[in-house]
Short mmCIF file of C-alpha atoms and ligand atoms in Angstrom, two decimals:
data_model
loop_
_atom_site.label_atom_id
_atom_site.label_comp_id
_atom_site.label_asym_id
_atom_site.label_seq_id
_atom_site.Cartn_x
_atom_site.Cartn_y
_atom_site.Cartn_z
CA UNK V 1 -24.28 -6.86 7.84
CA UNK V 2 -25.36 -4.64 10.60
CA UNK V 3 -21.44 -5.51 12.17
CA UNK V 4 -20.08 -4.50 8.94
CA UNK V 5 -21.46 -1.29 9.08
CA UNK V 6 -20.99 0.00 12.59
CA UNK V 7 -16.97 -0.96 11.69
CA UNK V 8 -14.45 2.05 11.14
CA UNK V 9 -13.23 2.15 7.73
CA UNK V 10 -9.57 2.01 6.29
CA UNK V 11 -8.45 3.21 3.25
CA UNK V 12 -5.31 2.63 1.30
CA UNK V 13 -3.57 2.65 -2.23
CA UNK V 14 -0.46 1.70 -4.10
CA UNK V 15 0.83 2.70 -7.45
CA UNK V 16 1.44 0.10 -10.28
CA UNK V 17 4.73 1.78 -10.91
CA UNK V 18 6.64 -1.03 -11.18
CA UNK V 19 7.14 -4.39 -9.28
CA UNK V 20 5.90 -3.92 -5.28
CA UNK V 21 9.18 -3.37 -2.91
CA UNK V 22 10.09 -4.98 0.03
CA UNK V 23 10.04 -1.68 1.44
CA UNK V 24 5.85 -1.24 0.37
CA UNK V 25 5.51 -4.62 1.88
CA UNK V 26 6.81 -3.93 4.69
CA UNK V 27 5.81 -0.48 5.35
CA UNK V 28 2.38 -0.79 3.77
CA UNK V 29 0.81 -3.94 2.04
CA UNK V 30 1.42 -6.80 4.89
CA UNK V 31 -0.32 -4.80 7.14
CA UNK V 32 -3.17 -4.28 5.22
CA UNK V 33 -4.77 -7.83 5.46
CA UNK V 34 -4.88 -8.02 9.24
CA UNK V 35 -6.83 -4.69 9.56
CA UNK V 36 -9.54 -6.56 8.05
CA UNK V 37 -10.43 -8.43 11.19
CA UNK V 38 -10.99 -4.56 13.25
CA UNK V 39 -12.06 -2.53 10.05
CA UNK V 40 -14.12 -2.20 6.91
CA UNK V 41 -11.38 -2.01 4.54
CA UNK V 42 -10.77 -0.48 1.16
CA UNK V 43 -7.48 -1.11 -1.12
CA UNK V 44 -6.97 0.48 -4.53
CA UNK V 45 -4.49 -0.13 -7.14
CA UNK V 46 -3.73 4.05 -7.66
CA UNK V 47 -2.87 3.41 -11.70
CA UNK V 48 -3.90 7.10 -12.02
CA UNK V 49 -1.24 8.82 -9.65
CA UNK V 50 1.35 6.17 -11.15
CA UNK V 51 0.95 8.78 -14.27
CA UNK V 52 2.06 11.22 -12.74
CA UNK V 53 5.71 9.42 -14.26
CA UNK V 54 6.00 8.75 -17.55
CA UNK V 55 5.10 4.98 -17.64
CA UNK V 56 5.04 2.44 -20.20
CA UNK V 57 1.11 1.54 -21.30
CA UNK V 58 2.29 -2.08 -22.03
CA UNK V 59 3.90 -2.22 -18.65
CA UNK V 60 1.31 0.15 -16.60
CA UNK V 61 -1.18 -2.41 -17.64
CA UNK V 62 0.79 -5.78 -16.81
CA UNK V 63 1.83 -4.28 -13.32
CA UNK V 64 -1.83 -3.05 -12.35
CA UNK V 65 -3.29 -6.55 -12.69
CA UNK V 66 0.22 -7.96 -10.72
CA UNK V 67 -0.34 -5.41 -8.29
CA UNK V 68 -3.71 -6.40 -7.44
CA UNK V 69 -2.78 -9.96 -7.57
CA UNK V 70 0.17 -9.47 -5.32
CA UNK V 71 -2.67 -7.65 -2.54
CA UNK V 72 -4.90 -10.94 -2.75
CA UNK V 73 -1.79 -12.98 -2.65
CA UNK V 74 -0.80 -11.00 0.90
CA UNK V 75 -4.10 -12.21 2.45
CA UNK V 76 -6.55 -9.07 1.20
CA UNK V 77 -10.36 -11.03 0.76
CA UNK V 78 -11.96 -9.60 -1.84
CA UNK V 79 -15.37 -10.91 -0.63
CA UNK V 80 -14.73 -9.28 2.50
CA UNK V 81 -12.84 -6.07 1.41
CA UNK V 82 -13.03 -3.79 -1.19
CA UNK V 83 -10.02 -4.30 -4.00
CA UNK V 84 -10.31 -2.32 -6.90
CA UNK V 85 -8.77 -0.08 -9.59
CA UNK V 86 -8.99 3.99 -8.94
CA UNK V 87 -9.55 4.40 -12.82
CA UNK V 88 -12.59 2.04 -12.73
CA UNK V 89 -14.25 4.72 -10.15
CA UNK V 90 -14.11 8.27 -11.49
CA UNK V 91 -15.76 10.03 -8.63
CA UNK V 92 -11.95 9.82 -7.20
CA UNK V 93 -11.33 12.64 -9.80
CA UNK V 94 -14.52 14.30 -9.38
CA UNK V 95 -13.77 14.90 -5.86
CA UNK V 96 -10.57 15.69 -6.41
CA UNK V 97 -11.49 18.88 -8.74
CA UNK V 98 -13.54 20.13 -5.64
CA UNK V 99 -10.91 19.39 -2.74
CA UNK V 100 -7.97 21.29 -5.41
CA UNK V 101 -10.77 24.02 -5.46
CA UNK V 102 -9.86 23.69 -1.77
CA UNK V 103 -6.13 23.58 -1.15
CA UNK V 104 -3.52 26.52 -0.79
CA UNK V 105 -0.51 26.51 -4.03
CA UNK V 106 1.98 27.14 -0.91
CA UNK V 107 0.40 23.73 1.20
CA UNK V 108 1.13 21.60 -2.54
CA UNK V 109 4.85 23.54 -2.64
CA UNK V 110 5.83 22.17 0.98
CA UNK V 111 4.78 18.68 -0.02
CA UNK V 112 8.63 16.90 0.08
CA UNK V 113 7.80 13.99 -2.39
CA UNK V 114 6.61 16.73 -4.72
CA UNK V 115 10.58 17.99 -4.34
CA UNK V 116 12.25 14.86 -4.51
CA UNK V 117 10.18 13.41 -7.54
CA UNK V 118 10.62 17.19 -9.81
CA UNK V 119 14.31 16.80 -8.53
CA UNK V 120 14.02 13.12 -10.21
CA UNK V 121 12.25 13.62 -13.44
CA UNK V 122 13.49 17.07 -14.10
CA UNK V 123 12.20 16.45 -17.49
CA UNK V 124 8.54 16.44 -16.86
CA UNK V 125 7.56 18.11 -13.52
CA UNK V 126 3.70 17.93 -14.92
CA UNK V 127 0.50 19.58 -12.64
CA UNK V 128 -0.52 16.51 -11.97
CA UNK V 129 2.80 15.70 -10.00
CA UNK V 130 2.26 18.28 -8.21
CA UNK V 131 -1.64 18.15 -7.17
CA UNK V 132 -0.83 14.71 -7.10
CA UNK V 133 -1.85 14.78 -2.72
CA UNK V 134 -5.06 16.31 -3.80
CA UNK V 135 -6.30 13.36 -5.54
CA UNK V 136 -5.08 11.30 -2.73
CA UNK V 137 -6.95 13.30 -0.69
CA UNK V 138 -9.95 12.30 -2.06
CA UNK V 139 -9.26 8.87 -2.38
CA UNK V 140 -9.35 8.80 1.67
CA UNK V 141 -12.09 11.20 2.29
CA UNK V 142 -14.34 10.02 -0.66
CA UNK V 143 -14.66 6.61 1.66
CA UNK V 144 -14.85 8.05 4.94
CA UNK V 145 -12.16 6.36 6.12
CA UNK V 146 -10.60 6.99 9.65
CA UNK V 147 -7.30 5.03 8.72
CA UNK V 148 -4.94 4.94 6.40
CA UNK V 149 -2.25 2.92 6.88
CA UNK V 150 1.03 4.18 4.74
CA UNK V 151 4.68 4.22 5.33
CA UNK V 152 6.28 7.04 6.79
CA UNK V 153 6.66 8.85 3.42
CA UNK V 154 2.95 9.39 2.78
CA UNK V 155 2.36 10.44 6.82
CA UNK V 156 2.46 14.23 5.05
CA UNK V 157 -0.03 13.64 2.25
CA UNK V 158 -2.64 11.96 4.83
CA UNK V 159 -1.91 14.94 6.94
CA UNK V 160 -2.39 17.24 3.95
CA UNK V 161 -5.62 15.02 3.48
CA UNK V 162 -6.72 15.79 7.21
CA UNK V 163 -6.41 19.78 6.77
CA UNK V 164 -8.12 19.70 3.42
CA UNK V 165 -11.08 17.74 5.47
CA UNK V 166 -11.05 20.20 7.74
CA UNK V 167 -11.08 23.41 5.74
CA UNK V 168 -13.86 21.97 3.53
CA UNK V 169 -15.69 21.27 7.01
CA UNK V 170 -15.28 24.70 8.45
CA UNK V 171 -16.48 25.93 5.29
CA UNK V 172 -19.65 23.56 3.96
CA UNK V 173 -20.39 21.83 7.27
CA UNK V 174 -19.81 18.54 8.45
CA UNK V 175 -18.68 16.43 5.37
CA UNK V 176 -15.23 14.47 5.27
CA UNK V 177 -14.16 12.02 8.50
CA UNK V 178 -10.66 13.85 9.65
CA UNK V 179 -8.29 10.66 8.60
CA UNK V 180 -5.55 9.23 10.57
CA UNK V 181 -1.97 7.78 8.95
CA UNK V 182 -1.49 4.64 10.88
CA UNK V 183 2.19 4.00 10.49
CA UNK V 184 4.24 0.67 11.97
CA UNK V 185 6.50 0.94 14.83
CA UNK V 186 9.22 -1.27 12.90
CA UNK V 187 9.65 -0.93 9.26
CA UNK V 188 7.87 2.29 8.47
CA UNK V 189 10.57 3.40 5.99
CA UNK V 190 12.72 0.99 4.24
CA UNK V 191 15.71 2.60 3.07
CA UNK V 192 17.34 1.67 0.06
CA UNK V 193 20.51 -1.47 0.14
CA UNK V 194 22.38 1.31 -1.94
CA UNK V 195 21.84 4.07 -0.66
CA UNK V 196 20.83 3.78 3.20
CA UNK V 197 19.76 7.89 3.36
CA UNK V 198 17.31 7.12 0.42
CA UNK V 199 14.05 5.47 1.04
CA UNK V 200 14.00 2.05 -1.12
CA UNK V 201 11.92 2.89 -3.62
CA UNK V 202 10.24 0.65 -6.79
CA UNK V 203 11.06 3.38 -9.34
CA UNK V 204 15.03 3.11 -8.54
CA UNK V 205 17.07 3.21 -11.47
CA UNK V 206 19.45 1.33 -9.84
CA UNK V 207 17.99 -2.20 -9.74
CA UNK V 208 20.70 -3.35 -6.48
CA UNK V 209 18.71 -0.63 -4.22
CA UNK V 210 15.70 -2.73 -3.91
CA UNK V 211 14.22 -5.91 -3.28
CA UNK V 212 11.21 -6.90 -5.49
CA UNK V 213 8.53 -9.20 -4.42
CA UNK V 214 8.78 -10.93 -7.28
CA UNK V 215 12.76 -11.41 -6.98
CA UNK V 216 13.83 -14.82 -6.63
CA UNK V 217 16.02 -16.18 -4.14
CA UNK V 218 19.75 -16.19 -5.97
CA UNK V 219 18.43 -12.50 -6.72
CA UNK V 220 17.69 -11.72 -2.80
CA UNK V 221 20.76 -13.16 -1.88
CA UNK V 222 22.78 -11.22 -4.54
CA UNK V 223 21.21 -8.10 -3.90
CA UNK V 224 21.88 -8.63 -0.21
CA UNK V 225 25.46 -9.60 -0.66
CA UNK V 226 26.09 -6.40 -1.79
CA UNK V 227 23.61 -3.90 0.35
CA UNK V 228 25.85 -0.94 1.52
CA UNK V 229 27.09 -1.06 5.26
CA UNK V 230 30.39 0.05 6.97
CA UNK V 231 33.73 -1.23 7.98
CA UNK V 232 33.07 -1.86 11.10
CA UNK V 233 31.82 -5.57 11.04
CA UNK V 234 29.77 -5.19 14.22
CA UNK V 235 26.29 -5.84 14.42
CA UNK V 236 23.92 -3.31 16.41
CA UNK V 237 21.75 -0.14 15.51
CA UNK V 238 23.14 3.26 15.52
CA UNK V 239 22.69 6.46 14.01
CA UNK V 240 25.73 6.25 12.43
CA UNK V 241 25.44 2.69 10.92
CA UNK V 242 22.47 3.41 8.67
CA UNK V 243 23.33 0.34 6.58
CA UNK V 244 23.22 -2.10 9.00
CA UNK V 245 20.11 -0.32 10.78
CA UNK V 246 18.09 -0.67 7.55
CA UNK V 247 18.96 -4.55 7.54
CA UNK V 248 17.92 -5.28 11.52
CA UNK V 249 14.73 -3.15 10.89
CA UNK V 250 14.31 -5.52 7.81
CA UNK V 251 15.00 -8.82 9.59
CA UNK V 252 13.16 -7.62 12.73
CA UNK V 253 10.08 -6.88 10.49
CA UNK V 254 10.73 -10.93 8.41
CA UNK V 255 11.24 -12.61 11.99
CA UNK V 256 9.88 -10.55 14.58
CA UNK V 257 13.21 -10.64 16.76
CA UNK V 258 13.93 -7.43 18.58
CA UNK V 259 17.44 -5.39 18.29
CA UNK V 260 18.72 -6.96 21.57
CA UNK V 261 17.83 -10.55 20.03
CA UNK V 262 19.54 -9.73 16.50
CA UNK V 263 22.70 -8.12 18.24
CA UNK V 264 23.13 -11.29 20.38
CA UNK V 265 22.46 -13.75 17.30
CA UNK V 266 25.68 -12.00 15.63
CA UNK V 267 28.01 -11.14 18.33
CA UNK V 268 31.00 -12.30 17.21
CA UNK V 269 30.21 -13.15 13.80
CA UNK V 270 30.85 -11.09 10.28
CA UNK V 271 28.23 -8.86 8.12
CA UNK V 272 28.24 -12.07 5.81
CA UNK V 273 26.61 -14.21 7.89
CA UNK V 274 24.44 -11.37 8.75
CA UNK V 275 23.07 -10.50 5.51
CA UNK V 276 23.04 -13.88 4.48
CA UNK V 277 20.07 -14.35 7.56
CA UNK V 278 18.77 -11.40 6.43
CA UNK V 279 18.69 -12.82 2.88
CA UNK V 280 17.02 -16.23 4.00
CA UNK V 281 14.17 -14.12 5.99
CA UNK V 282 12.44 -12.49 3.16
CA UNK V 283 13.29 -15.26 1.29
CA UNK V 284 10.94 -17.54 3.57
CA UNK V 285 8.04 -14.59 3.57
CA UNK V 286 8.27 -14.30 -0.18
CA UNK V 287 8.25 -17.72 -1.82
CA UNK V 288 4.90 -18.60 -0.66
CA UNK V 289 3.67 -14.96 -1.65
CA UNK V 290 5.05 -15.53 -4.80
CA UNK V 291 3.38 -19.24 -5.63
CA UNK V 292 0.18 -17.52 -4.44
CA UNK V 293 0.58 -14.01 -6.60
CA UNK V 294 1.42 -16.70 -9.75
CA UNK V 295 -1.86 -19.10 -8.79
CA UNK V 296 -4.14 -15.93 -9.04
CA UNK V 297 -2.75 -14.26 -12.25
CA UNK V 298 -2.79 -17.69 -14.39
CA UNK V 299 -6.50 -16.55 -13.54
CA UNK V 300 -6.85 -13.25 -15.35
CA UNK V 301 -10.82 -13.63 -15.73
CA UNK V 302 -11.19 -14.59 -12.34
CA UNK V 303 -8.67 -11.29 -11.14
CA UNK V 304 -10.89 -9.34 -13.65
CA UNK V 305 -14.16 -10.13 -12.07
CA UNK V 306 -12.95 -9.26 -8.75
CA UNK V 307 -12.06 -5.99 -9.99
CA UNK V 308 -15.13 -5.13 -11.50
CA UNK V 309 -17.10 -6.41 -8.11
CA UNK V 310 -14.69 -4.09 -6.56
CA UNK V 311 -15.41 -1.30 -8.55
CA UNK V 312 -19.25 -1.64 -8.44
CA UNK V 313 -19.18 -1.56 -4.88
CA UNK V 314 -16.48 1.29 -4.28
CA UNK V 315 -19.01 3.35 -7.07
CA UNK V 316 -21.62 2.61 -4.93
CA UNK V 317 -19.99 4.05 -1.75
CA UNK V 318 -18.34 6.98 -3.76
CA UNK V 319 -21.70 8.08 -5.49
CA UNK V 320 -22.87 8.51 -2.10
CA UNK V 321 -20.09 10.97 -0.67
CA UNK V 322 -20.14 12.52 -4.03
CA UNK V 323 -23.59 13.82 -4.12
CA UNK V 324 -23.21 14.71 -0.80
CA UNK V 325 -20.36 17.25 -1.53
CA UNK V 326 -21.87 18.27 -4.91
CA UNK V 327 -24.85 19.53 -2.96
CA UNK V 328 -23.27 21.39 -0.28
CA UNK V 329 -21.05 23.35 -2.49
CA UNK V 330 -24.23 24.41 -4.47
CA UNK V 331 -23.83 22.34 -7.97
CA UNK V 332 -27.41 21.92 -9.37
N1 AQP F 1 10.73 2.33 1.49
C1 AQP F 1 9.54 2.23 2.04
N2 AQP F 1 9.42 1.83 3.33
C2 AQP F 1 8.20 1.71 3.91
N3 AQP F 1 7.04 1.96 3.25
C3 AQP F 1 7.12 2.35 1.96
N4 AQP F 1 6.18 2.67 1.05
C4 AQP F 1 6.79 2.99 -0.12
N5 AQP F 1 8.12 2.89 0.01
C5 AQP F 1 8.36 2.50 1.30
C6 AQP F 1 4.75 2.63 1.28
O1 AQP F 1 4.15 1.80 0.30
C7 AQP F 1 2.83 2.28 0.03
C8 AQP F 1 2.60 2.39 -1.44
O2 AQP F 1 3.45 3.37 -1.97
P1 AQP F 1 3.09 3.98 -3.38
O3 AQP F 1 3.11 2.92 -4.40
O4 AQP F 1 1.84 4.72 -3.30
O5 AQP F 1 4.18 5.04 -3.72
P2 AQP F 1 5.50 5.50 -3.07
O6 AQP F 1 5.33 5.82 -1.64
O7 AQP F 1 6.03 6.60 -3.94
O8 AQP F 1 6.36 4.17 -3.22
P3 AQP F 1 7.58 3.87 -4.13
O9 AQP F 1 7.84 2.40 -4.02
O10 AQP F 1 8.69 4.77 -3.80
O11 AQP F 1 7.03 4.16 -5.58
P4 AQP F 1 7.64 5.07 -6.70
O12 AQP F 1 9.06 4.59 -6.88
O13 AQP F 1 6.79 4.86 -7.89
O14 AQP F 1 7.58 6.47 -6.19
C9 AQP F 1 2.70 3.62 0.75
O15 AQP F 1 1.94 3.43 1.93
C10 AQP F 1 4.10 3.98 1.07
O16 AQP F 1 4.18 4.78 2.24
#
């Protein structure tokens, strides 16, 4: 116990907006279970920013409890770690209310996933979209977590997240730990088979842009048949060969081979036998993902337990920052 607590604390979520990508695994969620040997760690299924789109209820429900099955599946232990759903903890919003009370209009306007998501859904660009970093904000800082370990989109809400810590510090005293995004070298944006200048992204209309973890392998191979590259036929990375740059950064990240290994494996040989490899690699990572994520859901009272234990001990934690913060700002 007394290790537990002298451990740094990480802190990271993912929406239920659909089926995890191959870019979130890769970027975010397979990273996540190894940080438990260094840190205290905390993972949330974020159902409430996955609002912020219009979403199915049907669906939003089916895909929280897959979502939190697919982090156990990855290796996340729930008896060690903290796994739980942000709507079963509403001192997330609480905070939130005070850290908004907090944040500039202009900081919220330069956020770019605010830009590309209102470009999106020109339909409903809703408040929430748009103060959508502040409640990740207090996600992080409600934990006092130093890490957060994201993909390269989310570096600018964590670093939102830091200056929001800060400015409430400056102003009430020392409250919120000053995060830090930890980002991977390799794989920290996953760009889309499609559309190699888009990230890949789980809300995609076009179902060819992305992998899904639970894709099965005829659908992997399909999808990977046809991923965008060039004419060129040549294996190597280059600014200018996006396509094929996305795919070694994918089969570096499934095999752990560096560029110079990958180029060498296909001198000589065509893009199909390259994306074919490519194919069979998260192939090989996914299937036993996939038997596991299907073991725990055919448990739904067991997956529901774990959730609640989750939430009684994240409540437990957040009640603690919570009355901290209501006190300094003066709330009687
Ligand atoms: N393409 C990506 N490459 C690397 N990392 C990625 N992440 C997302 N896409 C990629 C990382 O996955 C974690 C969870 O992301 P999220 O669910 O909170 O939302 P997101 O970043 O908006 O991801 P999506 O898949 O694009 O969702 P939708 O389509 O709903 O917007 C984060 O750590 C993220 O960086």
């Amino acid at each position: 116990m007394a290790e537990l607590e002298t451990k740094k604390r990480v802190f990271s979520g993912i929406q239920p907006s659909g089926t995890f990508t191959l870019g979130n695994y890769v970027g975010a969620v397979r990273n996540w279970a190894p940080l438990q040997k260094e840190f205290d760690c905390i993972y949330s299924v974020v159902n409430m920013h996955a609002i912020t789109v219009r979403q199915q209820p049907a669906a939003l429900r089916r895909q929280t409890y897959e979502a939190a099955a697919m982090l156990l599946a990855a290796g996340i232990n729930p008896k060690q770690s903290i796994v739980f759903v942000q709507s079963h903890v509403p001192q997330h919003t609480q905070l939130s209310w005070v850290l908004a009370c907090n944040t500039m209009f202009g900081e919220l306007s330069r956020m770019t996933q605010f830009k590309d998501k209102s470009q999106k859904h020109t339909e409903n660009v809703n408040a929430g979209l748009f103060t959508y970093p502040v409640l990740m904000a207090a996600d992080i800082l409600l934990y006092g977590a130093h890490g957060v370990p994201v993909g390269e989109d989310q570096k600018q809400h964590v670093e939102l997240a830091r200056n929001i810590a800060q400015r409430f510090n400056n102003a009430y005293s020392d409250t919120f730990i000053v995060p830090e995004p930890y980002i991977q070298k390799i794989g920290g944006r996953i760009m889309s088979l499609q559309n190699p200048a888009a990230k890949m992204s789980k809300s995609d209309e076009n179902i060819n842009g992305f992998i899904s973890m639970q894709d099965d392998a005829d659908t992997i191979v399909r999808k990977f048949k046809r991923a965008v590259t060039d004419s060129e036929a040549r294996v190597y990375r280059s600014k200018e060969k996006a396509g094929v740059s996305n795919l070694m950064d994918i089969y570096a990240a499934m095999t752990g081979k560096t560029d110079a290994e990958i180029e060498a494996e296909f001198e000589g040989k065509g893009y199909g036998d390259f994306k074919l490899a490519v194919a069979q690699s998260v192939i090989d990572v996914f299937a036993p993902l996939q038997q596991e994520h299907a073991r725990i859901l055919a448990d739904k009272a067991e997956l529901e337990r774990i959730l609640e234990d989750g939430a009684q001990r994240a409540q437990h934690l957040a009640n603690k920052m919570l009355a901290k913060v209501y006190k300094k700002v003066g709330f009687v």
